[in-house]
CSV table of C-alpha atoms and ligand atoms in Angstrom, one decimal:
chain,number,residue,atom,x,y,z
A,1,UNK,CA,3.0,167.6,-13.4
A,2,UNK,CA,6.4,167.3,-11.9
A,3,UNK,CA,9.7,169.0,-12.8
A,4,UNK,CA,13.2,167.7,-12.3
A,5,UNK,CA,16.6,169.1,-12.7
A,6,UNK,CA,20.1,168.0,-12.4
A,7,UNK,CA,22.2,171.3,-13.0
A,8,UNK,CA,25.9,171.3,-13.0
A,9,UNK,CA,29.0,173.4,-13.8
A,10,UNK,CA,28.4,173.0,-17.6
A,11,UNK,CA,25.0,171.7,-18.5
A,12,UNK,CA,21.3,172.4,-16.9
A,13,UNK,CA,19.2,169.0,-17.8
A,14,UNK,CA,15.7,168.8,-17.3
A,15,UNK,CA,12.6,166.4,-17.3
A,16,UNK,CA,8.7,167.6,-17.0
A,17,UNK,CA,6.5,164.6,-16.6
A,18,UNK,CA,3.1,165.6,-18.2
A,19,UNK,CA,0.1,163.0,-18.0
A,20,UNK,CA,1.3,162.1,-21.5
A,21,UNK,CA,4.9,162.6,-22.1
A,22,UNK,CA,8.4,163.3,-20.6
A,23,UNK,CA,9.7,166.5,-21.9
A,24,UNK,CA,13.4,166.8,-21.7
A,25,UNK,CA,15.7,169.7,-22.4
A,26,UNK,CA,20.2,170.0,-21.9
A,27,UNK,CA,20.7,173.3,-21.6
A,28,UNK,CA,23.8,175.6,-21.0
A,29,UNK,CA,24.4,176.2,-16.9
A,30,UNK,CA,26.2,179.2,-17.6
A,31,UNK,CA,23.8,180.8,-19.9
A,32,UNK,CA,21.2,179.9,-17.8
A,33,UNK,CA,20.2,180.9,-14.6
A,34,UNK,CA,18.2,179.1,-12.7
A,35,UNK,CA,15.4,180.7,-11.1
A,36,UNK,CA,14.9,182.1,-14.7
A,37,UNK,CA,14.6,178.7,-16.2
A,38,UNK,CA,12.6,177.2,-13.5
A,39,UNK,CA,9.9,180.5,-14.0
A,40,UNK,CA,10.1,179.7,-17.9
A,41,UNK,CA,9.0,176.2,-17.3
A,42,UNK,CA,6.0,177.4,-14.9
A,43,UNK,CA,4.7,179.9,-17.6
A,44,UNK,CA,4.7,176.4,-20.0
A,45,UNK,CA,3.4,174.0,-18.4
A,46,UNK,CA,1.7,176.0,-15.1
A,47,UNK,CA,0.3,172.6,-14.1
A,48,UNK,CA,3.8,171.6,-12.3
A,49,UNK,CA,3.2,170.8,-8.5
A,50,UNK,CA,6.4,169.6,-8.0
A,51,UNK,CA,10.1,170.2,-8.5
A,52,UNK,CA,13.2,168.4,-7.9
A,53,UNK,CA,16.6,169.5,-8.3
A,54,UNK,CA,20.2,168.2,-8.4
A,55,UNK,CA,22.7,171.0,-7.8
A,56,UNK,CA,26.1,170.8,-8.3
A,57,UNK,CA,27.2,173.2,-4.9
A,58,UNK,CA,26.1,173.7,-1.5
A,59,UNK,CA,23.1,173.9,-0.4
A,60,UNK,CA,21.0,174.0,3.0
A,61,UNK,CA,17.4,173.4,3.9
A,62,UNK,CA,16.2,175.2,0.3
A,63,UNK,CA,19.0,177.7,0.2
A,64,UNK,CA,21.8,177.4,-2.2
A,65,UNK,CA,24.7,178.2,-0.1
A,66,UNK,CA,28.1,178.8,-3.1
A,67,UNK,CA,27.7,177.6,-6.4
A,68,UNK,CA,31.0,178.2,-7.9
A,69,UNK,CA,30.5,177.4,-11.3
A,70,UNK,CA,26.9,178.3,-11.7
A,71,UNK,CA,25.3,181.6,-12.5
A,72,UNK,CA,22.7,181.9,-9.2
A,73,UNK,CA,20.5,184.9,-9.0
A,74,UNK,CA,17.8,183.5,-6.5
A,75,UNK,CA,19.6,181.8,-3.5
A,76,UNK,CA,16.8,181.0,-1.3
A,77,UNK,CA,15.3,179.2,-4.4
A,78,UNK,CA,12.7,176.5,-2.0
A,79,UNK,CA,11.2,179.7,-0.1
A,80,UNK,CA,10.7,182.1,-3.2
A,81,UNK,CA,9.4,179.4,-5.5
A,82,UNK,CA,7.1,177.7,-3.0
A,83,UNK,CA,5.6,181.7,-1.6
A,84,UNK,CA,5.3,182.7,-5.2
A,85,UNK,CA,3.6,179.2,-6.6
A,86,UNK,CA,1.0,176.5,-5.6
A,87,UNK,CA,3.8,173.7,-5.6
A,88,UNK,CA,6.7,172.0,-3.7
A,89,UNK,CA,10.7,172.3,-4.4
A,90,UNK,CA,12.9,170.5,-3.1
A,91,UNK,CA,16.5,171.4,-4.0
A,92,UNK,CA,19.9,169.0,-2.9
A,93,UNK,CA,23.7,168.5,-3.7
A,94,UNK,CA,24.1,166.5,-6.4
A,95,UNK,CA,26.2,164.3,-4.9
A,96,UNK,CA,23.7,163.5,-2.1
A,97,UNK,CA,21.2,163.4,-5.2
A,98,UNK,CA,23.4,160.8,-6.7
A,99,UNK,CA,24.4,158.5,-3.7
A,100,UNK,CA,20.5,158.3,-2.9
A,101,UNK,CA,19.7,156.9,-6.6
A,102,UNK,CA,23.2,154.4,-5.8
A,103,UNK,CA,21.6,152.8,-2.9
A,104,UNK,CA,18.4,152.4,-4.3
A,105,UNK,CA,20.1,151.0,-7.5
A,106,UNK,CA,21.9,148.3,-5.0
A,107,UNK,CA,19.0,148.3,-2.3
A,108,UNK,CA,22.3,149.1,0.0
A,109,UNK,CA,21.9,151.0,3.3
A,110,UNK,CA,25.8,151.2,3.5
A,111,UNK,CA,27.3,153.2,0.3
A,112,UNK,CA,29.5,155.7,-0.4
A,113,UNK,CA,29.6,157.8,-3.7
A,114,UNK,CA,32.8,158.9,-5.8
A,115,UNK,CA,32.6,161.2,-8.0
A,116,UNK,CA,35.3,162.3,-10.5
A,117,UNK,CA,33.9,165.2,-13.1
A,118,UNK,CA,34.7,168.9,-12.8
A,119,UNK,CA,34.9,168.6,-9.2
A,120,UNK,CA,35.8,165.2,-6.9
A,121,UNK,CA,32.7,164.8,-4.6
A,122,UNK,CA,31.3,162.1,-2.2
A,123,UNK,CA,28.7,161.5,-0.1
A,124,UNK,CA,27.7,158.3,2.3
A,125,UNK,CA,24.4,156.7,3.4
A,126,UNK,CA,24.9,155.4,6.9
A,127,UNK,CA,22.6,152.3,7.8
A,128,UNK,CA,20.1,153.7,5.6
A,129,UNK,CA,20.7,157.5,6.7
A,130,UNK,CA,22.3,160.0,4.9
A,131,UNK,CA,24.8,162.0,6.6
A,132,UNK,CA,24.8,165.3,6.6
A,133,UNK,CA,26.8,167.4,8.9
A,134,UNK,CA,25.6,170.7,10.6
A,135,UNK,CA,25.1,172.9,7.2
A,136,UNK,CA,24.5,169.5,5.1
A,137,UNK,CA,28.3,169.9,4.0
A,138,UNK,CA,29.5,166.5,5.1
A,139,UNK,CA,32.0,164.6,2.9
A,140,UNK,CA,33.0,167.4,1.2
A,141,UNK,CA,36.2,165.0,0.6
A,142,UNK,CA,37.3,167.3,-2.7
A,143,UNK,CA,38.7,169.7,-0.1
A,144,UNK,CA,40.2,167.5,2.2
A,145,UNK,CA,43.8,169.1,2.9
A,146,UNK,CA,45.9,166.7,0.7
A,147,UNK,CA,49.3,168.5,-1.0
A,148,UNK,CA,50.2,172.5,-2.2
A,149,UNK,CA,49.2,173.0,-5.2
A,150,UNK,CA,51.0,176.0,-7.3
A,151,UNK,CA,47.6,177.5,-8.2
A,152,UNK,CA,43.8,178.0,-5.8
A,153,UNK,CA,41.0,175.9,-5.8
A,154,UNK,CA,37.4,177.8,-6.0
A,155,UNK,CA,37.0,177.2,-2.3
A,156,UNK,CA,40.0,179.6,-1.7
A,157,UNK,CA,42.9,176.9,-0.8
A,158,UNK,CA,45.2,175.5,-2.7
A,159,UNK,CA,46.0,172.3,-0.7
A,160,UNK,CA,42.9,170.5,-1.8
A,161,UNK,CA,42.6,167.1,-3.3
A,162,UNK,CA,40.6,168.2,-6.0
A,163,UNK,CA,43.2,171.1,-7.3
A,164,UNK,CA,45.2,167.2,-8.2
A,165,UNK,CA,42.1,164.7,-9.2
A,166,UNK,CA,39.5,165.9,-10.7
A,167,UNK,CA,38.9,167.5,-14.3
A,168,UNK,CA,39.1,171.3,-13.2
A,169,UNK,CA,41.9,170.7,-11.5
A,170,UNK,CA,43.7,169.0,-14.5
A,171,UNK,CA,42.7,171.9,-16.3
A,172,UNK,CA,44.0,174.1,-13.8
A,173,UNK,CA,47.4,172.2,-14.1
A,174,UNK,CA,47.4,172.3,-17.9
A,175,UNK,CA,47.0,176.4,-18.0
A,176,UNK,CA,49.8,176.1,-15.5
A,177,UNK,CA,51.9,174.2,-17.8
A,178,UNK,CA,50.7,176.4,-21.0
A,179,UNK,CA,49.2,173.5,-22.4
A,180,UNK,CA,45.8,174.0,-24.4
A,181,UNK,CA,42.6,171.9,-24.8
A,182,UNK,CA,40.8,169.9,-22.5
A,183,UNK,CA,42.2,167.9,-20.4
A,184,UNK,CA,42.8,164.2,-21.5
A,185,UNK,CA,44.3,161.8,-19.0
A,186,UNK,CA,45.6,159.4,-22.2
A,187,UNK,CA,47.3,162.2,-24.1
A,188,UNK,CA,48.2,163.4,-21.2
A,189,UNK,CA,50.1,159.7,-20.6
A,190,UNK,CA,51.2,159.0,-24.1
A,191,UNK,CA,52.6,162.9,-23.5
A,192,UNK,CA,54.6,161.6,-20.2
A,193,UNK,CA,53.0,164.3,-18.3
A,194,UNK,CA,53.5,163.7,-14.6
A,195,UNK,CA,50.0,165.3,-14.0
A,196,UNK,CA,48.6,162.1,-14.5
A,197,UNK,CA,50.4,160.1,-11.8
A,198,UNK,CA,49.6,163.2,-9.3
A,199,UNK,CA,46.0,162.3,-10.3
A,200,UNK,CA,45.8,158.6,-9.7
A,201,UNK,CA,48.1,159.3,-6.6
A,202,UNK,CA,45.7,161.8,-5.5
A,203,UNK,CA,42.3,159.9,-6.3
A,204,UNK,CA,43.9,156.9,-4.4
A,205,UNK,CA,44.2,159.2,-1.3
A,206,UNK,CA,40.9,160.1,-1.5
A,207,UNK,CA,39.1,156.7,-2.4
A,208,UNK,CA,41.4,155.5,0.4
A,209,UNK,CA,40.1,158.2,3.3
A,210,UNK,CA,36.6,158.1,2.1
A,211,UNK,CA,36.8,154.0,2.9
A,212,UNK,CA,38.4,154.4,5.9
A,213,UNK,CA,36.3,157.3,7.7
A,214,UNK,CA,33.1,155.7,6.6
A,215,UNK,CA,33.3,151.7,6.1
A,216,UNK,CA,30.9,151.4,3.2
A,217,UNK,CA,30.3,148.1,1.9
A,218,UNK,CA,29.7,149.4,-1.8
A,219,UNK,CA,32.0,152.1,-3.1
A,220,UNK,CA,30.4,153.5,-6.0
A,221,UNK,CA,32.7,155.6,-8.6
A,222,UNK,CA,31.3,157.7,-11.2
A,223,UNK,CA,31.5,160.9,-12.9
A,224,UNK,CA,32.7,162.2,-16.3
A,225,UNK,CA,36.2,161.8,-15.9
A,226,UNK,CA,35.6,157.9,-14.0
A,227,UNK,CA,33.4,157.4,-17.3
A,228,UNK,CA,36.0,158.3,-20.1
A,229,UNK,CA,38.6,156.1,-18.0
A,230,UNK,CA,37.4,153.0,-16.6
A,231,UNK,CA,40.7,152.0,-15.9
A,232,UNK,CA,40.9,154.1,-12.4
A,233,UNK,CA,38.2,151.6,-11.2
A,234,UNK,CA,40.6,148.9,-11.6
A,235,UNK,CA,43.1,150.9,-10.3
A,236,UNK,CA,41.4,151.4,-7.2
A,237,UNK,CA,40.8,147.7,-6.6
A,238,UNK,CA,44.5,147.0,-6.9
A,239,UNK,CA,45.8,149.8,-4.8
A,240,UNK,CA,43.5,150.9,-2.1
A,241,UNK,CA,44.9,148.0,0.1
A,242,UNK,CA,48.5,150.1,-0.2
A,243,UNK,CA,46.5,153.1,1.6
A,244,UNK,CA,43.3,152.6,3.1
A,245,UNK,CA,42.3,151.2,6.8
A,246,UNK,CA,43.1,147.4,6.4
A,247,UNK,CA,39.7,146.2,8.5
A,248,UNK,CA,37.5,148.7,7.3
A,249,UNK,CA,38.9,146.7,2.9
A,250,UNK,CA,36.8,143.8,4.4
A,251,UNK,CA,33.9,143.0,2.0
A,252,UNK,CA,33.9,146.5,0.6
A,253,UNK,CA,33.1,146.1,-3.1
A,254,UNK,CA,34.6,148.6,-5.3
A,255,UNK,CA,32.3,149.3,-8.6
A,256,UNK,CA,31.5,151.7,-11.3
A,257,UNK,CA,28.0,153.0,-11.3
A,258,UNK,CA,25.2,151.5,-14.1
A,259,UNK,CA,23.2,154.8,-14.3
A,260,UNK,CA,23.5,157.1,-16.9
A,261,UNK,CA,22.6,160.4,-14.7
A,262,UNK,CA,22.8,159.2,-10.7
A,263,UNK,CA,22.2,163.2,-10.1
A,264,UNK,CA,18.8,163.1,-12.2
A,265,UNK,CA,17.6,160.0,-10.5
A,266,UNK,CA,18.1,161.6,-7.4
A,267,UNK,CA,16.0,164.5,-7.8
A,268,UNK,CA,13.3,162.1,-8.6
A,269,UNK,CA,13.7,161.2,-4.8
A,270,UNK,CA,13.3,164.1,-3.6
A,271,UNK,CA,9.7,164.1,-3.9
A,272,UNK,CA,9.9,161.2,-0.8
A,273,UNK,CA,12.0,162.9,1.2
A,274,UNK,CA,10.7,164.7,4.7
A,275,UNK,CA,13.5,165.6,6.2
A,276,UNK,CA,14.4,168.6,4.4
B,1,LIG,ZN1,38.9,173.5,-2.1
C-alpha cells in the first residue's frame, strides 16, 4: 500500500492506494498536523510501505526546513517515520513536486513552473535535472527583492515579489486598505483598485526573470489564483517581450497547466526518485 500527500497552506489532500481502491481524503492543514495524520493513516491501513508527500515550504533531504503556514510538530519527518515504521518517505516542495509531474505531462527536459496561489513559487528542470541549490532552495523566485512593500512577508522582508503577486499578498494589501473578504482580482478591477495593476506588474517581473535566468522552452503557470484568472496567461504572452531577456523569448511556449493537482502527481514521483 502506498500513501500520498500534497499538503498546503489551507488543505492536507491525501490518496492511499490499497490493492482494491484509492482512498482519498481533503482535510484542514491548519487543523491538522502532519506527523499526526500520517500515524493515523498507519494505524488504518498498517500495510503502507510507501509515502509520498507534496509540501507547501522548505524542505531538505527529509527535514522540513519552515513551513510558514502549516502547523509542523515533527520536522525531521523522513528519519522519524522511516526509524519508527517498515516503509519509505519521501517528502519534497511542492513546487519541485509540481514541475516534476509538468515535464512528465510534456515529456519536456527544459520547464519551468509558475505558480500563483497563496504564495508565488517556481521551480526548473534543467536538461532533465532538477535544480536544486545547496539546501534544495533554488528558485525561490517569490522572494526575489522586487519593490517595498508597506507591510512583511512571512520570510521577514517586505520587498518581496510575492508581498505584490500572489493571493496572501493581495490579502495582505486588502487588510492594509481595510478592505474585507478574500481577495478577488475582478472586484478588485471593477473596484478600480490599483492592487491589481501592482499584481500583473509584479507577476510580469517575475515570469519575466524566471525566463531569463533559466531559458525554459515550456513555461508552465498554474496555481489557484492563475486558475480563477486565465487571463494573466494571455497577459503574459503579450507582455513578457516588454521585460524579459529578448534571446532567451525564442521558442519558449507560455501555457497553463492541464492537471488538476501538479503537487499530488508529483508525490507519486517520488517513489522513483534516488537522489534524495
Ligand atoms: Zn519573502
Amino acid at each position: 500500500m502506498k500513501l500520498f500527500i500534497d499538503i498546503g497552506g489551507t488543505h492536507l489532500r491525501s490518496e492511499i492506494y490499497t490493492a482494491e481502491m484509492i482512498h482519498r481524503e481533503k482535510l484542514s492543514s491548519q487543523e491538522h498536523d502532519l506527523a499526526d495524520y500520517i500515524k493515523q493513516c498507519l494505524a488504518r491501513y498498517p500495510d503502507i510501505s510507501f509515502i509520498g508527500i507534496s509540501f507547501a515550504g522548505q524542505v531538505y533531504q527529509g527535514e522540513i526546513l519552515s513551513a510558514p503556514n502549516i502547523r509542523i510538530t515533527t520536522k525531521n519527518i523522513k528519519e522519524y517515520f522511516e526509524s519508527c515504521y517498515p516503509l519509505r518517505l519521501e517528502i519534497d516542495n511542492d513546487l519541485n513536486c509540481a514541475v516534476m509531474a509538468e515535464a512528465s505531462y510534456f515529456q519536456e527536459a527544459n520547464i519551468a513552473a509558475l505558480y500563483v496561489g497563496t504564495g508565488l513559487g517556481a521551480a526548473v528542470i534543467d536538461q532533465g535535472r532538477l535544480i536544486r541549490g545547496f539546501h534544495n532552495q533554488a528558485f525561490e523566485l517569490g522572494h526575489i527583492p522586487y519593490k517595498e512593500a508597506p507591510f512583511l512577508c512571512g520570510c521577514g522582508k517586505n520587498n518581496c515579489v510575492e508581498l505584490f503577486a500572489s493571493g496572501g499578498g493581495l490579502e495582505k494589501r486588502m487588510r492594509y486598505n481595510h478592505k474585507e473578504g478574500k481577495p478577488d482580482l475582478k472586484k478588485l478591477k471593477d473596484q478600480g483598485d490599483n492592487s491589481v495593476e501592482l499584481f500583473e506588474d509584479a507577476l510580469l517581473h517575475a515570469a519575466a526573470t524566471l525566463v531569463s535566468l533559466a531559458n525554459p522552452r515550456i513555461l508552465v503557470l498554474g496555481g489557484g489564483i492563475v486558475e480563477q484568472n486565465p487571463y494573466l496567461i494571455q497577459l503574459l504572452k503579450q507582455k513578457i517581450g516588454t521585460k524579459a531577456f529578448p534571446s532567451a523569448l525564442e521558442g519558449l511556449t507560455i501555457t497553463g497547466t492541464a492537471l488538476k493537482n501538479a503537487g499530488m502527481d508529483g508525490a507519486k514521483l517520488l517513489e522513483r526518485r534516488e537522489d534524495g
